[in-house]
């Protein structure tokens, strides 16, 4: 997964390396948050998402994935409002 993210970041034309904050100061793993990037690179990524996951006319994300990933879903009787988080 990390290699794919690095490749995508490069293809987006990012001006700086992005990185995940994966550990807290006391060594406990943090999941699902803490990506650090420049504001311009966040804007590049936002344009990629807004374009449906296409870059230079090439689809890098399956059609409909962003909508699915951000839609509520059920686990048993419980509604998870955040999609894939």
PDB file of C-alpha atoms in Angstrom:
ATOM      1  CA  UNK A   1       0.000   0.000   0.000  1.00  0.00           C
ATOM      2  CA  UNK A   2       2.760   2.463   0.922  1.00  0.00           C
ATOM      3  CA  UNK A   3       4.415   1.996  -2.472  1.00  0.00           C
ATOM      4  CA  UNK A   4       1.132   2.760  -4.248  1.00  0.00           C
ATOM      5  CA  UNK A   5       0.610   5.892  -2.187  1.00  0.00           C
ATOM      6  CA  UNK A   6       4.140   7.070  -2.938  1.00  0.00           C
ATOM      7  CA  UNK A   7       3.592   6.434  -6.652  1.00  0.00           C
ATOM      8  CA  UNK A   8       0.295   8.353  -6.617  1.00  0.00           C
ATOM      9  CA  UNK A   9       1.878  11.234  -4.730  1.00  0.00           C
ATOM     10  CA  UNK A  10       4.598  11.420  -7.355  1.00  0.00           C
ATOM     11  CA  UNK A  11       2.130  11.270 -10.250  1.00  0.00           C
ATOM     12  CA  UNK A  12       0.105  14.093  -8.708  1.00  0.00           C
ATOM     13  CA  UNK A  13       3.171  16.291  -8.997  1.00  0.00           C
ATOM     14  CA  UNK A  14       3.447  16.848  -5.259  1.00  0.00           C
ATOM     15  CA  UNK A  15       6.048  19.422  -4.321  1.00  0.00           C
ATOM     16  CA  UNK A  16       6.953  17.783  -1.021  1.00  0.00           C
ATOM     17  CA  UNK A  17       6.879  14.342   0.519  1.00  0.00           C
ATOM     18  CA  UNK A  18       3.756  13.599   2.499  1.00  0.00           C
ATOM     19  CA  UNK A  19       3.951  11.338   5.500  1.00  0.00           C
ATOM     20  CA  UNK A  20       1.709   9.551   7.973  1.00  0.00           C
ATOM     21  CA  UNK A  21       1.901  10.268  11.655  1.00  0.00           C
ATOM     22  CA  UNK A  22       1.629   6.652  12.777  1.00  0.00           C
ATOM     23  CA  UNK A  23       2.900   6.777  16.330  1.00  0.00           C
ATOM     24  CA  UNK A  24       2.092   8.958  19.267  1.00  0.00           C
ATOM     25  CA  UNK A  25       4.877  10.275  21.504  1.00  0.00           C
ATOM     26  CA  UNK A  26       4.372   7.388  23.924  1.00  0.00           C
ATOM     27  CA  UNK A  27       4.738   4.820  21.111  1.00  0.00           C
ATOM     28  CA  UNK A  28       1.092   3.846  20.726  1.00  0.00           C
ATOM     29  CA  UNK A  29       0.033   3.338  17.096  1.00  0.00           C
ATOM     30  CA  UNK A  30      -2.437   5.865  15.691  1.00  0.00           C
ATOM     31  CA  UNK A  31      -4.576   4.655  12.783  1.00  0.00           C
ATOM     32  CA  UNK A  32      -6.706   6.518  10.281  1.00  0.00           C
ATOM     33  CA  UNK A  33      -5.404  10.018  10.816  1.00  0.00           C
ATOM     34  CA  UNK A  34      -2.393  12.234  10.801  1.00  0.00           C
ATOM     35  CA  UNK A  35      -1.367  12.633   7.158  1.00  0.00           C
ATOM     36  CA  UNK A  36       0.969  15.586   6.776  1.00  0.00           C
ATOM     37  CA  UNK A  37       1.333  17.398   3.458  1.00  0.00           C
ATOM     38  CA  UNK A  38       1.689  20.915   2.134  1.00  0.00           C
ATOM     39  CA  UNK A  39      -1.472  22.886   1.471  1.00  0.00           C
ATOM     40  CA  UNK A  40      -0.728  22.915  -2.270  1.00  0.00           C
ATOM     41  CA  UNK A  41      -0.334  19.144  -2.256  1.00  0.00           C
ATOM     42  CA  UNK A  42      -3.623  18.733  -0.397  1.00  0.00           C
ATOM     43  CA  UNK A  43      -5.174  20.869  -3.156  1.00  0.00           C
ATOM     44  CA  UNK A  44      -3.639  18.606  -5.808  1.00  0.00           C
ATOM     45  CA  UNK A  45      -5.114  15.583  -4.058  1.00  0.00           C
ATOM     46  CA  UNK A  46      -8.510  17.308  -3.753  1.00  0.00           C
ATOM     47  CA  UNK A  47      -8.524  17.941  -7.514  1.00  0.00           C
ATOM     48  CA  UNK A  48      -7.688  14.270  -8.066  1.00  0.00           C
ATOM     49  CA  UNK A  49     -10.671  13.259  -5.898  1.00  0.00           C
ATOM     50  CA  UNK A  50     -12.929  15.851  -7.535  1.00  0.00           C
ATOM     51  CA  UNK A  51     -11.928  14.393 -10.902  1.00  0.00           C
ATOM     52  CA  UNK A  52     -13.166  10.967  -9.849  1.00  0.00           C
ATOM     53  CA  UNK A  53      -9.726   9.477  -9.296  1.00  0.00           C
ATOM     54  CA  UNK A  54      -8.415  10.192 -12.798  1.00  0.00           C
ATOM     55  CA  UNK A  55      -5.003  11.618 -13.527  1.00  0.00           C
ATOM     56  CA  UNK A  56      -3.946  12.674 -17.010  1.00  0.00           C
ATOM     57  CA  UNK A  57      -7.002  10.868 -18.385  1.00  0.00           C
ATOM     58  CA  UNK A  58      -6.087   7.604 -16.676  1.00  0.00           C
ATOM     59  CA  UNK A  59      -8.432   6.149 -14.056  1.00  0.00           C
ATOM     60  CA  UNK A  60      -6.447   5.274 -10.938  1.00  0.00           C
ATOM     61  CA  UNK A  61      -9.460   4.683  -8.678  1.00  0.00           C
ATOM     62  CA  UNK A  62     -12.435   2.496  -9.697  1.00  0.00           C
ATOM     63  CA  UNK A  63     -15.514   4.493 -10.783  1.00  0.00           C
ATOM     64  CA  UNK A  64     -17.812   5.229  -7.838  1.00  0.00           C
ATOM     65  CA  UNK A  65     -15.234   4.328  -5.187  1.00  0.00           C
ATOM     66  CA  UNK A  66     -15.097   7.793  -3.581  1.00  0.00           C
ATOM     67  CA  UNK A  67     -18.902   7.919  -3.307  1.00  0.00           C
ATOM     68  CA  UNK A  68     -18.987   4.419  -1.821  1.00  0.00           C
ATOM     69  CA  UNK A  69     -16.118   5.154   0.547  1.00  0.00           C
ATOM     70  CA  UNK A  70     -17.817   8.241   1.924  1.00  0.00           C
ATOM     71  CA  UNK A  71     -21.354   6.831   2.266  1.00  0.00           C
ATOM     72  CA  UNK A  72     -22.874   5.501   5.493  1.00  0.00           C
ATOM     73  CA  UNK A  73     -23.119   1.731   5.825  1.00  0.00           C
ATOM     74  CA  UNK A  74     -24.481  -0.791   8.298  1.00  0.00           C
ATOM     75  CA  UNK A  75     -22.685  -3.226  10.539  1.00  0.00           C
ATOM     76  CA  UNK A  76     -25.514  -5.330  11.877  1.00  0.00           C
ATOM     77  CA  UNK A  77     -28.086  -2.888  13.238  1.00  0.00           C
ATOM     78  CA  UNK A  78     -25.572  -0.091  13.659  1.00  0.00           C
ATOM     79  CA  UNK A  79     -25.202   2.674  11.056  1.00  0.00           C
ATOM     80  CA  UNK A  80     -21.618   3.815  10.485  1.00  0.00           C
ATOM     81  CA  UNK A  81     -22.015   7.395   9.213  1.00  0.00           C
ATOM     82  CA  UNK A  82     -18.411   7.911   8.091  1.00  0.00           C
ATOM     83  CA  UNK A  83     -18.085   5.415   5.259  1.00  0.00           C
ATOM     84  CA  UNK A  84     -14.644   3.849   5.128  1.00  0.00           C
ATOM     85  CA  UNK A  85     -13.329   6.597   7.407  1.00  0.00           C
TER      86      UNK A  85
END
